[in-house]
Amino acid sequence: MLEINAVHSFYGKAHILNDLSFSVGKGEVVALLGRNGAGKTTTMKSIMQLVRPRSGTVLFNGKDITGVSPHKVAQLGLGYVPEERRIFTDLTILENLEVGRQKPREGAPVWTVDALFDLFPNLSERRANRGKALSGGEQQMLTIARTLMGNPSLLLLDEPSEGIAPVIVEEMAQTILKFKSQGLTVIISEQNLHFAKIVADRAVIIEGGQKKFDDSFDALEQQPEVRDAYLSV
Ligand code: ATP
């Protein structure tokens, strides 16, 4: 579904992604792992074309989306949830969801407000509350739910477990597993190996903008030296 081929991305003169390649199959949940500053966010932004790769290509369902505007990339069915929460604080939860509504898309799960409230019961209970009344974890969930209202076929979640209470982290993991069971393809960027292991089928580890590992979590367990070298655990 997604193929990243030999991507090099820069911020000005700073060379951040260096010959990065990996692919994601339909229905897979892939965790992008790596320390702070490894290049996980830049990888997501390079997929969304918020950072345009200086060379290399990004293919989505076989179509080259390199250099396409981020707005068009989203229209093609890529949903991106950045690390910083993006909700409308003065709108209610329900209104926030309505703002995200897009037409159903072929080959992607179709979400309704009711289905999302089933998935996020905390949001359902507070549907008439304004965004600003929510906790950090709830804002994170609302951002994800609003992105799903766009009916993406591929969801990119940047550090969904970051800065939220442990009990909510567990809930978040179960929720991501439910997306998967609906046929959604997901890439998550994570520093939390425990969380990644629960939700993802495969780990792609990056360091210094280069891929260092791409295999199952079982394979990662067999190589503790890889974990010790590239992850903070
Ligand atoms: P984090 O967990 O901190 O978000 P990350 O793995 O997502 O880490 P990136 O945010 O992709 O890493 O950052 C990769 C490198 O790019 C870091 O060295 C960072 O300092 C640098 N960087 C990120 N954004 C910019 C920017 N706008 N301008 C210049 N350098 C940047």
Short mmCIF file of C-alpha atoms and ligand atoms in Angstrom, two decimals:
data_model
loop_
_atom_site.label_atom_id
_atom_site.label_comp_id
_atom_site.label_asym_id
_atom_site.label_seq_id
_atom_site.Cartn_x
_atom_site.Cartn_y
_atom_site.Cartn_z
CA MET A 1 0.00 0.00 0.00
CA LEU A 2 2.80 2.42 0.89
CA GLU A 3 6.34 2.30 -0.43
CA ILE A 4 9.06 4.65 0.64
CA ASN A 5 12.05 4.37 -1.68
CA ALA A 6 15.48 5.87 -0.97
CA VAL A 7 14.04 9.04 0.54
CA HIS A 8 16.37 11.91 1.48
CA SER A 9 14.75 14.78 3.39
CA PHE A 10 16.25 18.01 4.65
CA TYR A 11 15.39 20.99 6.83
CA GLY A 12 17.38 23.67 5.04
CA LYS A 13 20.90 22.28 4.94
CA ALA A 14 20.29 19.72 7.68
CA HIS A 15 20.16 16.28 6.10
CA ILE A 16 17.58 14.41 8.20
CA LEU A 17 16.38 11.32 6.30
CA ASN A 18 19.20 9.50 4.62
CA ASP A 19 18.26 6.90 2.03
CA LEU A 20 15.23 5.69 3.94
CA SER A 21 13.22 2.84 2.41
CA PHE A 22 10.46 0.66 3.82
CA SER A 23 7.03 -0.48 2.83
CA VAL A 24 3.70 -1.09 4.53
CA GLY A 25 1.17 -3.65 3.33
CA LYS A 26 -2.60 -3.25 3.40
CA GLY A 27 -4.04 -4.02 6.84
CA GLU A 28 -0.66 -3.93 8.58
CA VAL A 29 0.18 -1.93 11.70
CA VAL A 30 3.81 -0.85 11.52
CA ALA A 31 5.65 0.87 14.38
CA LEU A 32 8.35 3.40 13.56
CA LEU A 33 10.71 3.25 16.49
CA GLY A 34 13.76 5.26 17.42
CA ARG A 35 15.09 7.67 19.99
CA ASN A 36 14.27 11.33 20.26
CA GLY A 37 15.45 13.07 17.11
CA ALA A 38 15.90 9.81 15.14
CA GLY A 39 13.69 11.11 12.35
CA LYS A 40 10.30 9.51 13.04
CA THR A 41 8.27 12.70 12.72
CA THR A 42 10.24 13.72 9.64
CA THR A 43 9.42 10.33 8.10
CA MET A 44 5.69 10.91 8.68
CA LYS A 45 5.92 14.45 7.32
CA SER A 46 7.82 13.16 4.29
CA ILE A 47 5.05 10.63 3.63
CA MET A 48 2.41 13.37 3.91
CA GLN A 49 4.60 15.71 1.79
CA LEU A 50 4.58 18.30 4.59
CA VAL A 51 8.33 17.93 4.13
CA ARG A 52 9.10 17.29 0.47
CA PRO A 53 11.77 14.64 -0.02
CA ARG A 54 14.68 16.11 -1.95
CA SER A 55 15.15 12.75 -3.64
CA GLY A 56 13.54 9.33 -3.54
CA THR A 57 9.86 8.51 -3.94
CA VAL A 58 6.76 7.79 -1.89
CA LEU A 59 4.21 5.51 -3.58
CA PHE A 60 0.68 5.11 -2.26
CA ASN A 61 -1.31 2.29 -3.87
CA GLY A 62 1.24 2.34 -6.67
CA LYS A 63 0.80 6.06 -7.34
CA ASP A 64 3.80 8.35 -6.94
CA ILE A 65 2.74 11.03 -4.45
CA THR A 66 6.17 12.65 -4.09
CA GLY A 67 5.77 16.42 -4.42
CA VAL A 68 1.95 16.28 -4.39
CA SER A 69 0.41 18.92 -2.08
CA PRO A 70 -0.32 17.66 1.48
CA HIS A 71 -3.97 18.56 0.96
CA LYS A 72 -4.19 16.22 -2.07
CA VAL A 73 -2.30 13.54 -0.20
CA ALA A 74 -4.96 13.66 2.52
CA GLN A 75 -7.69 13.48 -0.14
CA LEU A 76 -6.11 10.30 -1.48
CA GLY A 77 -6.82 8.64 1.88
CA LEU A 78 -3.85 9.32 4.14
CA GLY A 79 -4.84 10.57 7.58
CA TYR A 80 -2.16 12.18 9.72
CA VAL A 81 -2.38 12.78 13.47
CA PRO A 82 0.59 14.91 14.51
CA GLU A 83 2.16 14.78 17.94
CA GLU A 84 0.69 18.09 18.96
CA ARG A 85 -3.07 17.82 19.36
CA ARG A 86 -5.11 19.69 16.86
CA ILE A 87 -8.63 20.27 18.02
CA PHE A 88 -10.92 23.26 17.93
CA THR A 89 -11.02 24.23 21.58
CA ASP A 90 -14.16 26.37 21.26
CA LEU A 91 -16.17 23.76 19.38
CA THR A 92 -17.89 20.86 21.11
CA ILE A 93 -16.63 17.31 20.66
CA LEU A 94 -19.49 16.58 18.29
CA GLU A 95 -18.73 19.70 16.24
CA ASN A 96 -15.04 18.79 16.13
CA LEU A 97 -16.00 15.45 14.61
CA GLU A 98 -18.37 17.00 12.08
CA VAL A 99 -15.58 19.28 10.88
CA GLY A 100 -13.55 16.21 9.91
CA ARG A 101 -16.29 14.56 7.87
CA GLN A 102 -15.38 13.52 4.32
CA LYS A 103 -17.01 11.29 1.72
CA PRO A 104 -16.58 7.53 2.05
CA ARG A 105 -13.59 6.24 0.13
CA GLU A 106 -13.32 2.95 -1.73
CA GLY A 107 -11.21 0.36 0.06
CA ALA A 108 -11.25 2.27 3.35
CA PRO A 109 -13.40 1.74 6.44
CA VAL A 110 -16.30 4.20 6.65
CA TRP A 111 -16.75 5.90 10.03
CA THR A 112 -19.83 7.55 11.43
CA VAL A 113 -20.06 9.72 14.52
CA ASP A 114 -21.92 6.89 16.28
CA ALA A 115 -19.26 4.31 15.40
CA LEU A 116 -16.56 6.64 16.71
CA PHE A 117 -18.49 7.27 19.92
CA ASP A 118 -18.69 3.49 20.38
CA LEU A 119 -14.95 3.32 19.95
CA PHE A 120 -14.21 6.29 22.22
CA PRO A 121 -16.81 6.08 25.04
CA ASN A 122 -15.11 8.92 26.97
CA LEU A 123 -15.79 11.25 24.07
CA SER A 124 -19.36 10.03 23.77
CA GLU A 125 -20.15 10.91 27.38
CA ARG A 126 -18.83 14.42 26.83
CA ARG A 127 -20.05 15.05 23.31
CA ALA A 128 -21.60 18.41 24.22
CA ASN A 129 -18.47 19.66 26.01
CA ARG A 130 -16.09 22.06 24.35
CA GLY A 131 -12.67 20.81 23.25
CA LYS A 132 -10.90 22.90 25.83
CA ALA A 133 -12.60 21.01 28.67
CA LEU A 134 -10.85 17.77 27.70
CA SER A 135 -7.75 16.25 29.25
CA GLY A 136 -4.62 15.75 27.14
CA GLY A 137 -5.46 12.09 26.53
CA GLU A 138 -9.03 12.93 25.51
CA GLN A 139 -7.78 15.64 23.16
CA GLN A 140 -5.47 13.07 21.62
CA MET A 141 -8.41 10.70 21.12
CA LEU A 142 -10.53 13.46 19.64
CA THR A 143 -7.77 14.31 17.17
CA ILE A 144 -7.63 10.67 16.11
CA ALA A 145 -11.43 10.38 15.90
CA ARG A 146 -11.66 13.54 13.82
CA THR A 147 -9.03 12.23 11.43
CA LEU A 148 -11.01 8.99 11.08
CA MET A 149 -14.07 11.05 10.04
CA GLY A 150 -12.08 11.65 6.84
CA ASN A 151 -12.31 7.87 6.19
CA PRO A 152 -8.59 7.35 5.55
CA SER A 153 -7.26 4.01 4.33
CA LEU A 154 -3.87 4.68 5.91
CA LEU A 155 -3.59 6.34 9.31
CA LEU A 156 -0.33 7.87 10.55
CA LEU A 157 -0.18 8.40 14.31
CA ASP A 158 2.77 10.33 15.68
CA GLU A 159 3.53 9.17 19.24
CA PRO A 160 -0.06 8.44 20.31
CA SER A 161 1.07 7.32 23.78
CA GLU A 162 3.11 10.46 24.47
CA GLY A 163 2.08 12.52 27.49
CA ILE A 164 -1.06 10.59 28.40
CA ALA A 165 -1.92 8.73 31.58
CA PRO A 166 -0.93 5.02 31.68
CA VAL A 167 -4.54 3.82 31.92
CA ILE A 168 -5.42 5.83 28.81
CA VAL A 169 -2.34 4.44 27.05
CA GLU A 170 -3.74 0.94 27.55
CA GLU A 171 -7.13 2.07 26.20
CA MET A 172 -5.44 3.70 23.24
CA ALA A 173 -3.65 0.44 22.41
CA GLN A 174 -6.95 -1.47 22.42
CA THR A 175 -8.51 1.20 20.24
CA ILE A 176 -5.73 0.96 17.65
CA LEU A 177 -6.24 -2.82 17.56
CA LYS A 178 -9.90 -2.16 16.78
CA PHE A 179 -8.92 0.09 13.82
CA LYS A 180 -6.86 -2.78 12.54
CA SER A 181 -9.78 -5.17 12.81
CA GLN A 182 -11.79 -2.71 10.66
CA GLY A 183 -9.19 -3.08 7.92
CA LEU A 184 -7.35 0.17 8.49
CA THR A 185 -3.61 0.28 7.76
CA VAL A 186 -1.68 2.14 10.46
CA ILE A 187 1.80 3.55 10.97
CA ILE A 188 2.59 4.67 14.49
CA SER A 189 5.71 6.45 15.63
CA GLU A 190 6.65 5.43 19.15
CA GLN A 191 9.29 5.59 21.82
CA ASN A 192 7.30 3.27 24.04
CA LEU A 193 8.35 -0.24 23.03
CA HIS A 194 5.73 -1.89 25.24
CA PHE A 195 2.93 0.03 23.55
CA ALA A 196 4.35 -0.61 20.08
CA LYS A 197 4.55 -4.35 20.77
CA ILE A 198 0.88 -4.52 21.74
CA VAL A 199 -0.42 -2.76 18.66
CA ALA A 200 2.04 -3.35 15.83
CA ASP A 201 2.85 -6.32 13.59
CA ARG A 202 6.30 -5.10 12.70
CA ALA A 203 8.97 -2.70 13.87
CA VAL A 204 10.97 -0.34 11.66
CA ILE A 205 13.78 1.20 13.70
CA ILE A 206 15.42 4.38 12.55
CA GLU A 207 18.44 6.24 13.86
CA GLY A 208 20.05 9.28 12.30
CA GLY A 209 17.43 9.14 9.54
CA GLN A 210 18.55 5.68 8.43
CA LYS A 211 16.76 2.38 8.76
CA LYS A 212 18.50 0.05 11.21
CA PHE A 213 15.97 -2.75 11.59
CA ASP A 214 12.80 -3.93 9.84
CA ASP A 215 11.27 -7.13 11.17
CA SER A 216 8.83 -8.63 13.67
CA PHE A 217 8.92 -7.95 17.42
CA ASP A 218 9.89 -11.61 17.92
CA ALA A 219 12.93 -11.04 15.72
CA LEU A 220 13.70 -7.88 17.70
CA GLU A 221 13.59 -9.88 20.92
CA GLN A 222 16.24 -12.20 19.51
CA GLN A 223 18.51 -9.20 18.91
CA PRO A 224 18.79 -7.34 22.22
CA GLU A 225 21.89 -5.54 20.90
CA VAL A 226 19.70 -3.80 18.30
CA ARG A 227 17.22 -2.74 20.96
CA ASP A 228 20.00 -1.50 23.23
CA ALA A 229 21.73 0.42 20.45
CA TYR A 230 18.71 2.25 19.03
CA LEU A 231 15.93 2.34 21.60
CA SER A 232 15.80 3.87 25.05
CA VAL A 233 14.37 1.10 27.20
P1 ATP B 1 10.88 13.18 18.46
O1 ATP B 1 10.51 11.99 19.22
O2 ATP B 1 11.71 14.13 19.26
O3 ATP B 1 9.77 13.83 17.71
P2 ATP B 1 11.77 12.14 15.94
O4 ATP B 1 12.41 10.81 15.80
O5 ATP B 1 10.38 12.29 15.53
O6 ATP B 1 11.97 12.64 17.40
P3 ATP B 1 12.31 14.31 14.15
O7 ATP B 1 11.35 15.21 14.82
O8 ATP B 1 11.97 13.74 12.85
O9 ATP B 1 12.70 13.12 15.14
O10 ATP B 1 13.69 15.07 14.07
C1 ATP B 1 14.82 14.56 13.38
C2 ATP B 1 15.92 15.59 13.40
O11 ATP B 1 15.52 16.74 12.67
C3 ATP B 1 16.31 16.07 14.79
O12 ATP B 1 17.72 16.20 14.83
C4 ATP B 1 15.65 17.43 14.88
O13 ATP B 1 16.38 18.29 15.70
C5 ATP B 1 15.68 17.92 13.44
N1 ATP B 1 14.55 18.81 13.12
C6 ATP B 1 13.23 18.55 13.32
N2 ATP B 1 12.47 19.57 12.87
C7 ATP B 1 13.32 20.49 12.36
C8 ATP B 1 13.14 21.78 11.76
N3 ATP B 1 11.93 22.29 11.56
N4 ATP B 1 14.27 22.44 11.39
C9 ATP B 1 15.50 21.91 11.57
N5 ATP B 1 15.72 20.71 12.14
C10 ATP B 1 14.65 20.01 12.53
#
